[in-house]
Amino acid sequence: MPHEVRAVVATKKGAPVEVQTILVPDPGPGEVLVSVQACGVCHTDLHYREGAVGDDFPFLLGHEAAGVVEEVGPGVTDLLPGDYVVLAWRAPCGACRSCRRGRPWYCFDSRNAAQPMTLLEGTSRTKSGGGTPLTAALGIGAFAEKTLVAAGQAVKVDPAARPEAAGLIGCGVMAGYGAAVHTGGVGNGDTVAVIGCGGVGNAAVAGASVAGARRVIAVDIDDRKLDGATRFGATHTVNSRGTDPVEAVRQLTGGHGADVVIDAVGRPDTYRQAFEMRDLAGTLVLVGVPEPDMRLDLPLIEVFSRGGALKSSWYGDCLPSRDFPVLIDRYLSGRLDLEGFVTERISLDEVESAFDAMRAGRVLRSVVVL
């Protein structure tokens, strides 16, 4: 029988979100019902609200979540009611051309729940008796008391982890950490520069530090964010509002530039800075998400002559079933400060205000606690 729960819904482009009652179906084959305990407020949720991801309104927002499995559907054998999980928006299918080639972190047909969650009332009726179907943000929709996901999206982790911290590895922390460790391949003794010290950028700083980087240089235009970056392992900071960041990074790296540069902003100007502050044969990783209309102009001779690699990082090139438990273990052992990303704990009714705080740069993460 469908479950009536409160949830945060974006009803139309640019409109303030609303807390409405929705219907969440019992899990079908390959699905699990999760009781959500905490969910971070991510920039991607704001992109959905503003219509930058698509126009399949209404959207059920929230995707950076931890909770407890409440029910499992037919065919689910690796999860049980009571399991503590972090939700992932990548659940490799195991059958696409990328999975078959042994690269499941690039899966091109990631699994989601087959059944839609719906508004309690609406003009369009569904088989479950609900109203208008909801589009779940990143296939999750976790600004809700309960949500329905594919079993592969629910990754078991150590239940000792606090849910408001654990849920953050479901998106932002994993994206930044993985950009450094997986995509960038940061290794012992490397020099690393990270442009943009929000949640994703600071996670990249943390990842580079954990991976053994000799120097981790944080670049931002806000001294408050730069101060915060030192908490996650930055050895040096550069305020690019009044300083040429390329020259500053070169000075801090013996005149050479960094071995790995991570652009956690995703703008043409920051990408160009990242390109220029690399050492010869260095690696540039783009993890900040650009706007669809942005364009890039680089001298092709420099792309050739500087060598190295220009990479994009999707979800930190992570494999959730492999990486989530590892990051939770590092958190519990004190090697990864997930608590440091949690700026405030809020209710479902405060998500719209959290978007305002995000725009103003006052928070790393607001986290909805249920």
CSV table of C-alpha atoms in Angstrom, one decimal:
chain,number,residue,atom,x,y,z
A,1,MET,CA,0.0,0.0,0.0
A,2,PRO,CA,1.5,3.4,-0.9
A,3,HIS,CA,3.0,5.5,1.8
A,4,GLU,CA,1.9,9.1,2.4
A,5,VAL,CA,4.9,11.3,3.3
A,6,ARG,CA,5.9,14.9,3.3
A,7,ALA,CA,8.4,16.0,0.6
A,8,VAL,CA,10.0,19.0,-1.0
A,9,VAL,CA,8.7,19.6,-4.6
A,10,ALA,CA,9.7,22.1,-7.3
A,11,THR,CA,6.4,22.7,-9.1
A,12,LYS,CA,7.6,25.0,-11.9
A,13,LYS,CA,10.7,26.7,-13.2
A,14,GLY,CA,12.1,29.3,-10.8
A,15,ALA,CA,9.2,29.1,-8.3
A,16,PRO,CA,9.9,28.6,-4.6
A,17,VAL,CA,9.8,25.0,-3.6
A,18,GLU,CA,6.8,23.6,-1.6
A,19,VAL,CA,6.4,20.9,1.0
A,20,GLN,CA,3.6,18.7,-0.2
A,21,THR,CA,2.2,15.2,0.6
A,22,ILE,CA,3.4,12.6,-1.9
A,23,LEU,CA,2.7,8.9,-2.4
A,24,VAL,CA,5.6,6.5,-2.3
A,25,PRO,CA,4.8,3.0,-3.7
A,26,ASP,CA,5.8,-0.2,-2.0
A,27,PRO,CA,9.0,-1.5,-3.6
A,28,GLY,CA,8.6,-3.6,-6.8
A,29,PRO,CA,11.2,-6.0,-8.3
A,30,GLY,CA,14.7,-4.7,-7.8
A,31,GLU,CA,13.5,-1.7,-5.7
A,32,VAL,CA,13.9,-0.7,-2.0
A,33,LEU,CA,12.0,1.7,0.2
A,34,VAL,CA,14.3,3.9,2.3
A,35,SER,CA,13.4,5.9,5.4
A,36,VAL,CA,15.4,9.0,4.9
A,37,GLN,CA,17.3,10.3,8.0
A,38,ALA,CA,19.3,13.2,6.5
A,39,CYS,CA,19.8,14.8,3.1
A,40,GLY,CA,22.2,17.5,2.1
A,41,VAL,CA,21.1,20.6,0.0
A,42,CYS,CA,23.2,20.4,-3.1
A,43,HIS,CA,23.7,23.0,-6.0
A,44,THR,CA,22.2,20.4,-8.3
A,45,ASP,CA,18.9,20.6,-6.4
A,46,LEU,CA,18.9,24.4,-7.1
A,47,HIS,CA,19.6,23.7,-10.8
A,48,TYR,CA,16.5,21.4,-10.9
A,49,ARG,CA,14.4,24.1,-9.3
A,50,GLU,CA,15.6,26.7,-11.8
A,51,GLY,CA,15.0,24.5,-14.8
A,52,ALA,CA,18.7,24.1,-15.7
A,53,VAL,CA,18.6,20.3,-15.7
A,54,GLY,CA,15.3,19.8,-17.6
A,55,ASP,CA,11.7,20.8,-17.7
A,56,ASP,CA,10.1,17.5,-16.4
A,57,PHE,CA,8.3,19.4,-13.6
A,58,PRO,CA,7.3,18.7,-10.9
A,59,PHE,CA,10.6,17.6,-9.5
A,60,LEU,CA,11.0,15.7,-6.2
A,61,LEU,CA,14.2,17.3,-4.9
A,62,GLY,CA,17.1,15.9,-2.8
A,63,HIS,CA,19.7,13.2,-3.6
A,64,GLU,CA,22.5,13.5,-1.0
A,65,ALA,CA,21.1,11.2,1.6
A,66,ALA,CA,21.5,8.5,4.2
A,67,GLY,CA,18.8,6.4,5.8
A,68,VAL,CA,17.5,3.0,6.7
A,69,VAL,CA,16.0,0.3,4.4
A,70,GLU,CA,12.4,-0.1,5.3
A,71,GLU,CA,11.2,-2.7,2.7
A,72,VAL,CA,12.8,-4.6,-0.1
A,73,GLY,CA,11.1,-5.7,-3.3
A,74,PRO,CA,11.2,-9.1,-5.1
A,75,GLY,CA,14.6,-10.2,-6.3
A,76,VAL,CA,16.6,-8.0,-3.9
A,77,THR,CA,19.0,-10.3,-2.1
A,78,ASP,CA,21.9,-8.1,-0.8
A,79,LEU,CA,19.8,-5.7,1.3
A,80,LEU,CA,17.5,-6.3,4.3
A,81,PRO,CA,15.1,-4.1,6.3
A,82,GLY,CA,17.2,-2.3,8.9
A,83,ASP,CA,20.3,-1.9,6.7
A,84,TYR,CA,21.9,1.6,7.0
A,85,VAL,CA,22.6,3.0,3.6
A,86,VAL,CA,23.9,6.0,1.7
A,87,LEU,CA,22.1,6.7,-1.6
A,88,ALA,CA,24.0,6.9,-4.9
A,89,TRP,CA,22.8,8.4,-8.1
A,90,ARG,CA,25.0,5.9,-10.1
A,91,ALA,CA,24.0,2.3,-9.9
A,92,PRO,CA,25.9,0.4,-12.6
A,93,CYS,CA,23.7,-1.8,-14.8
A,94,GLY,CA,26.4,-4.4,-15.4
A,95,ALA,CA,25.3,-4.8,-19.1
A,96,CYS,CA,26.1,-1.6,-21.0
A,97,ARG,CA,29.3,-1.3,-23.1
A,98,SER,CA,31.1,0.5,-20.4
A,99,CYS,CA,30.2,-2.0,-17.7
A,100,ARG,CA,31.2,-4.9,-20.0
A,101,ARG,CA,34.6,-3.3,-20.5
A,102,GLY,CA,35.2,-3.2,-16.8
A,103,ARG,CA,34.5,0.5,-16.3
A,104,PRO,CA,31.3,0.5,-14.3
A,105,TRP,CA,32.1,4.0,-12.9
A,106,TYR,CA,31.2,5.3,-16.4
A,107,CYS,CA,27.9,3.2,-16.6
A,108,PHE,CA,25.8,4.6,-19.4
A,109,ASP,CA,22.5,3.0,-18.2
A,110,SER,CA,22.5,3.6,-14.5
A,111,ARG,CA,19.6,2.0,-12.6
A,112,ASN,CA,16.7,3.9,-11.0
A,113,ALA,CA,13.4,2.8,-9.5
A,114,ALA,CA,10.9,1.8,-12.2
A,115,GLN,CA,7.8,3.0,-10.3
A,116,PRO,CA,7.2,6.8,-10.0
A,117,MET,CA,6.5,8.6,-6.8
A,118,THR,CA,3.5,10.9,-7.2
A,119,LEU,CA,1.7,13.9,-5.7
A,120,LEU,CA,-1.1,12.8,-3.4
A,121,GLU,CA,-3.6,14.6,-5.7
A,122,GLY,CA,-3.5,15.8,-9.3
A,123,THR,CA,-5.1,15.8,-12.6
A,124,SER,CA,-3.3,12.7,-13.9
A,125,ARG,CA,-4.0,9.5,-12.1
A,126,THR,CA,-1.7,6.5,-11.9
A,127,LYS,CA,-2.1,2.8,-11.2
A,128,SER,CA,-1.1,3.3,-7.6
A,129,GLY,CA,-3.9,5.8,-7.1
A,130,GLY,CA,-1.7,8.9,-6.9
A,131,GLY,CA,-1.8,12.1,-8.8
A,132,THR,CA,0.8,13.7,-11.0
A,133,PRO,CA,4.0,11.6,-11.3
A,134,LEU,CA,7.2,13.3,-9.9
A,135,THR,CA,10.6,13.4,-11.5
A,136,ALA,CA,13.0,12.4,-8.8
A,137,ALA,CA,16.2,14.5,-8.8
A,138,LEU,CA,19.1,12.3,-10.0
A,139,GLY,CA,16.7,9.3,-9.7
A,140,ILE,CA,16.6,9.6,-5.9
A,141,GLY,CA,14.2,12.3,-4.5
A,142,ALA,CA,15.3,12.3,-0.9
A,143,PHE,CA,13.9,15.6,0.5
A,144,ALA,CA,11.2,13.3,1.7
A,145,GLU,CA,10.4,11.1,4.8
A,146,LYS,CA,10.7,8.0,2.6
A,147,THR,CA,11.9,7.5,-1.0
A,148,LEU,CA,11.9,4.6,-3.5
A,149,VAL,CA,15.2,3.7,-5.3
A,150,ALA,CA,16.7,0.9,-7.2
A,151,ALA,CA,18.4,-1.6,-4.9
A,152,GLY,CA,21.8,-0.7,-6.5
A,153,GLN,CA,21.4,2.9,-5.4
A,154,ALA,CA,21.4,1.9,-1.7
A,155,VAL,CA,24.9,1.2,-0.5
A,156,LYS,CA,25.4,-0.3,2.9
A,157,VAL,CA,27.8,1.5,5.2
A,158,ASP,CA,28.8,1.4,8.9
A,159,PRO,CA,25.8,2.4,11.0
A,160,ALA,CA,28.2,4.2,13.4
A,161,ALA,CA,28.3,7.1,10.9
A,162,ARG,CA,26.0,10.1,11.7
A,163,PRO,CA,23.5,10.4,8.9
A,164,GLU,CA,23.9,14.1,8.3
A,165,ALA,CA,27.6,13.5,7.7
A,166,ALA,CA,27.3,10.1,5.9
A,167,GLY,CA,24.8,11.3,3.4
A,168,LEU,CA,27.2,13.9,2.0
A,169,ILE,CA,29.3,11.3,0.3
A,170,GLY,CA,26.3,10.5,-1.8
A,171,CYS,CA,27.1,13.4,-4.1
A,172,GLY,CA,29.3,16.5,-3.3
A,173,VAL,CA,32.0,15.0,-1.1
A,174,MET,CA,32.3,12.0,-3.4
A,175,ALA,CA,32.5,14.2,-6.5
A,176,GLY,CA,35.3,16.4,-5.1
A,177,TYR,CA,37.2,13.6,-3.3
A,178,GLY,CA,37.0,11.4,-6.4
A,179,ALA,CA,38.1,14.2,-8.7
A,180,ALA,CA,41.4,14.3,-6.8
A,181,VAL,CA,41.9,10.6,-6.1
A,182,HIS,CA,40.3,8.8,-9.0
A,183,THR,CA,40.2,11.3,-12.0
A,184,GLY,CA,43.3,13.3,-11.0
A,185,GLY,CA,45.2,10.4,-9.7
A,186,VAL,CA,46.9,12.5,-7.0
A,187,GLY,CA,49.7,10.5,-5.5
A,188,ASN,CA,52.3,10.8,-2.8
A,189,GLY,CA,54.4,14.0,-3.1
A,190,ASP,CA,52.3,15.6,-5.8
A,191,THR,CA,51.5,19.3,-5.8
A,192,VAL,CA,47.8,20.1,-6.2
A,193,ALA,CA,45.8,23.3,-6.8
A,194,VAL,CA,42.0,23.5,-6.2
A,195,ILE,CA,40.0,26.4,-7.7
A,196,GLY,CA,36.8,27.0,-5.8
A,197,CYS,CA,36.4,26.1,-2.1
A,198,GLY,CA,32.8,25.2,-1.7
A,199,GLY,CA,31.7,21.8,-0.7
A,200,VAL,CA,33.0,20.0,-3.8
A,201,GLY,CA,36.3,22.0,-3.8
A,202,ASN,CA,37.0,21.3,-0.2
A,203,ALA,CA,36.3,17.6,-0.7
A,204,ALA,CA,38.9,17.7,-3.5
A,205,VAL,CA,41.3,19.4,-1.0
A,206,ALA,CA,40.6,16.6,1.5
A,207,GLY,CA,41.0,13.9,-1.1
A,208,ALA,CA,44.4,15.3,-2.3
A,209,SER,CA,45.5,15.5,1.3
A,210,VAL,CA,44.5,12.0,2.1
A,211,ALA,CA,46.2,10.8,-1.1
A,212,GLY,CA,49.6,12.2,0.2
A,213,ALA,CA,49.9,15.4,-1.8
A,214,ARG,CA,53.0,17.4,-0.7
A,215,ARG,CA,51.3,20.8,-1.3
A,216,VAL,CA,47.6,21.5,-1.6
A,217,ILE,CA,46.9,25.0,-2.7
A,218,ALA,CA,43.3,26.3,-2.3
A,219,VAL,CA,42.2,29.2,-4.6
A,220,ASP,CA,39.1,31.3,-4.0
A,221,ILE,CA,37.9,34.9,-3.9
A,222,ASP,CA,36.5,34.6,-0.4
A,223,ASP,CA,38.8,34.6,2.6
A,224,ARG,CA,36.2,32.8,4.7
A,225,LYS,CA,36.2,29.8,2.3
A,226,LEU,CA,40.0,29.8,2.2
A,227,ASP,CA,40.2,29.7,6.0
A,228,GLY,CA,37.8,26.7,5.8
A,229,ALA,CA,39.9,24.9,3.2
A,230,THR,CA,42.8,24.7,5.7
A,231,ARG,CA,40.6,22.6,7.9
A,232,PHE,CA,40.4,20.0,5.1
A,233,GLY,CA,44.1,19.9,4.4
A,234,ALA,CA,45.1,22.9,2.3
A,235,THR,CA,48.7,23.8,3.0
A,236,HIS,CA,48.5,27.2,1.2
A,237,THR,CA,45.7,29.6,0.2
A,238,VAL,CA,45.4,32.1,-2.6
A,239,ASN,CA,42.8,34.8,-2.8
A,240,SER,CA,42.4,35.3,-6.5
A,241,ARG,CA,40.3,38.5,-6.1
A,242,GLY,CA,43.4,40.6,-5.7
A,243,THR,CA,46.2,38.2,-6.8
A,244,ASP,CA,47.0,36.5,-10.1
A,245,PRO,CA,46.3,32.9,-9.1
A,246,VAL,CA,48.4,31.4,-11.9
A,247,GLU,CA,51.5,33.3,-10.8
A,248,ALA,CA,50.8,32.6,-7.2
A,249,VAL,CA,50.5,28.9,-7.8
A,250,ARG,CA,53.7,28.9,-9.8
A,251,GLN,CA,55.6,30.7,-7.0
A,252,LEU,CA,54.4,28.1,-4.6
A,253,THR,CA,55.6,25.3,-6.8
A,254,GLY,CA,59.1,26.4,-7.6
A,255,GLY,CA,58.0,28.2,-10.7
A,256,HIS,CA,56.7,25.1,-12.4
A,257,GLY,CA,53.0,24.9,-11.7
A,258,ALA,CA,51.0,22.1,-10.0
A,259,ASP,CA,51.0,18.5,-11.0
A,260,VAL,CA,47.2,18.3,-10.7
A,261,VAL,CA,44.8,21.3,-10.9
A,262,ILE,CA,41.1,20.8,-10.1
A,263,ASP,CA,38.5,23.3,-11.3
A,264,ALA,CA,35.6,23.0,-8.9
A,265,VAL,CA,33.9,26.2,-10.3
A,266,GLY,CA,33.3,25.3,-13.9
A,267,ARG,CA,33.6,28.6,-15.7
A,268,PRO,CA,35.7,29.5,-18.8
A,269,ASP,CA,37.9,31.9,-16.9
A,270,THR,CA,38.6,29.4,-14.1
A,271,TYR,CA,39.3,26.6,-16.6
A,272,ARG,CA,41.8,28.8,-18.4
A,273,GLN,CA,43.5,29.6,-15.1
A,274,ALA,CA,43.6,25.9,-14.3
A,275,PHE,CA,45.1,25.1,-17.7
A,276,GLU,CA,47.8,27.7,-17.2
A,277,MET,CA,48.7,26.8,-13.6
A,278,ARG,CA,49.5,23.2,-14.5
A,279,ASP,CA,53.1,22.0,-14.7
A,280,LEU,CA,54.2,20.5,-18.0
A,281,ALA,CA,52.5,17.2,-18.5
A,282,GLY,CA,50.2,18.0,-15.6
A,283,THR,CA,46.6,17.0,-15.2
A,284,LEU,CA,43.6,19.4,-15.3
A,285,VAL,CA,40.3,18.0,-13.8
A,286,LEU,CA,37.0,19.8,-14.4
A,287,VAL,CA,34.5,18.8,-11.7
A,288,GLY,CA,32.6,22.1,-11.4
A,289,VAL,CA,29.5,22.0,-13.6
A,290,PRO,CA,29.4,24.7,-16.4
A,291,GLU,CA,26.2,26.4,-17.6
A,292,PRO,CA,25.0,25.0,-20.9
A,293,ASP,CA,25.8,28.1,-22.9
A,294,MET,CA,29.4,28.5,-21.8
A,295,ARG,CA,32.2,28.2,-24.4
A,296,LEU,CA,35.9,27.7,-24.1
A,297,ASP,CA,38.7,29.1,-26.3
A,298,LEU,CA,42.3,27.7,-25.8
A,299,PRO,CA,45.3,28.0,-28.1
A,300,LEU,CA,45.6,24.6,-29.6
A,301,ILE,CA,49.4,24.8,-29.8
A,302,GLU,CA,49.4,25.1,-26.0
A,303,VAL,CA,47.2,22.1,-25.6
A,304,PHE,CA,49.7,20.2,-27.7
A,305,SER,CA,52.9,21.6,-26.3
A,306,ARG,CA,52.0,21.5,-22.6
A,307,GLY,CA,51.0,17.9,-22.8
A,308,GLY,CA,49.4,16.1,-19.9
A,309,ALA,CA,45.7,15.5,-19.6
A,310,LEU,CA,42.5,17.5,-19.7
A,311,LYS,CA,39.8,15.5,-17.9
A,312,SER,CA,36.2,15.8,-16.8
A,313,SER,CA,35.1,14.1,-13.6
A,314,TRP,CA,31.6,12.6,-13.4
A,315,TYR,CA,30.7,11.9,-9.8
A,316,GLY,CA,34.4,11.6,-9.0
A,317,ASP,CA,34.6,8.6,-11.3
A,318,CYS,CA,33.4,6.6,-8.3
A,319,LEU,CA,32.0,3.2,-7.9
A,320,PRO,CA,29.6,3.7,-5.0
A,321,SER,CA,29.6,0.1,-3.8
A,322,ARG,CA,33.5,0.2,-3.5
A,323,ASP,CA,34.0,3.8,-2.5
A,324,PHE,CA,31.2,4.8,-0.1
A,325,PRO,CA,32.2,2.3,2.6
A,326,VAL,CA,35.9,3.3,2.3
A,327,LEU,CA,35.1,7.0,2.8
A,328,ILE,CA,32.8,6.2,5.8
A,329,ASP,CA,35.7,4.2,7.3
A,330,ARG,CA,38.0,7.1,6.9
A,331,TYR,CA,35.5,9.4,8.5
A,332,LEU,CA,35.0,7.1,11.5
A,333,SER,CA,38.8,6.8,11.9
A,334,GLY,CA,39.3,10.6,11.9
A,335,ARG,CA,41.0,10.8,8.5
A,336,LEU,CA,38.1,12.5,6.6
A,337,ASP,CA,36.3,15.4,8.3
A,338,LEU,CA,32.8,14.9,7.0
A,339,GLU,CA,31.4,16.8,10.0
A,340,GLY,CA,33.3,19.9,8.8
A,341,PHE,CA,31.1,20.1,5.7
A,342,VAL,CA,27.9,20.4,7.7
A,343,THR,CA,27.2,24.1,8.2
A,344,GLU,CA,23.6,23.8,9.5
A,345,ARG,CA,20.9,21.3,10.2
A,346,ILE,CA,17.4,22.2,8.9
A,347,SER,CA,13.9,20.9,8.4
A,348,LEU,CA,12.1,20.1,5.2
A,349,ASP,CA,10.3,23.4,5.5
A,350,GLU,CA,13.6,25.4,5.4
A,351,VAL,CA,15.0,24.1,2.0
A,352,GLU,CA,14.0,27.3,0.2
A,353,SER,CA,15.9,29.4,2.8
A,354,ALA,CA,18.9,27.0,2.4
A,355,PHE,CA,19.0,27.8,-1.3
A,356,ASP,CA,19.3,31.5,-0.4
A,357,ALA,CA,22.2,30.7,2.0
A,358,MET,CA,23.8,28.7,-0.8
A,359,ARG,CA,23.6,31.5,-3.3
A,360,ALA,CA,25.1,33.9,-0.8
A,361,GLY,CA,28.0,31.6,-0.1
A,362,ARG,CA,27.2,31.4,3.6
A,363,VAL,CA,27.3,27.6,3.8
A,364,LEU,CA,29.2,24.5,2.7
A,365,ARG,CA,26.2,22.3,3.3
A,366,SER,CA,22.8,22.8,4.8
A,367,VAL,CA,21.5,19.3,5.8
A,368,VAL,CA,17.8,18.4,6.2
A,369,VAL,CA,17.5,16.2,9.2
A,370,LEU,CA,14.3,14.1,9.4
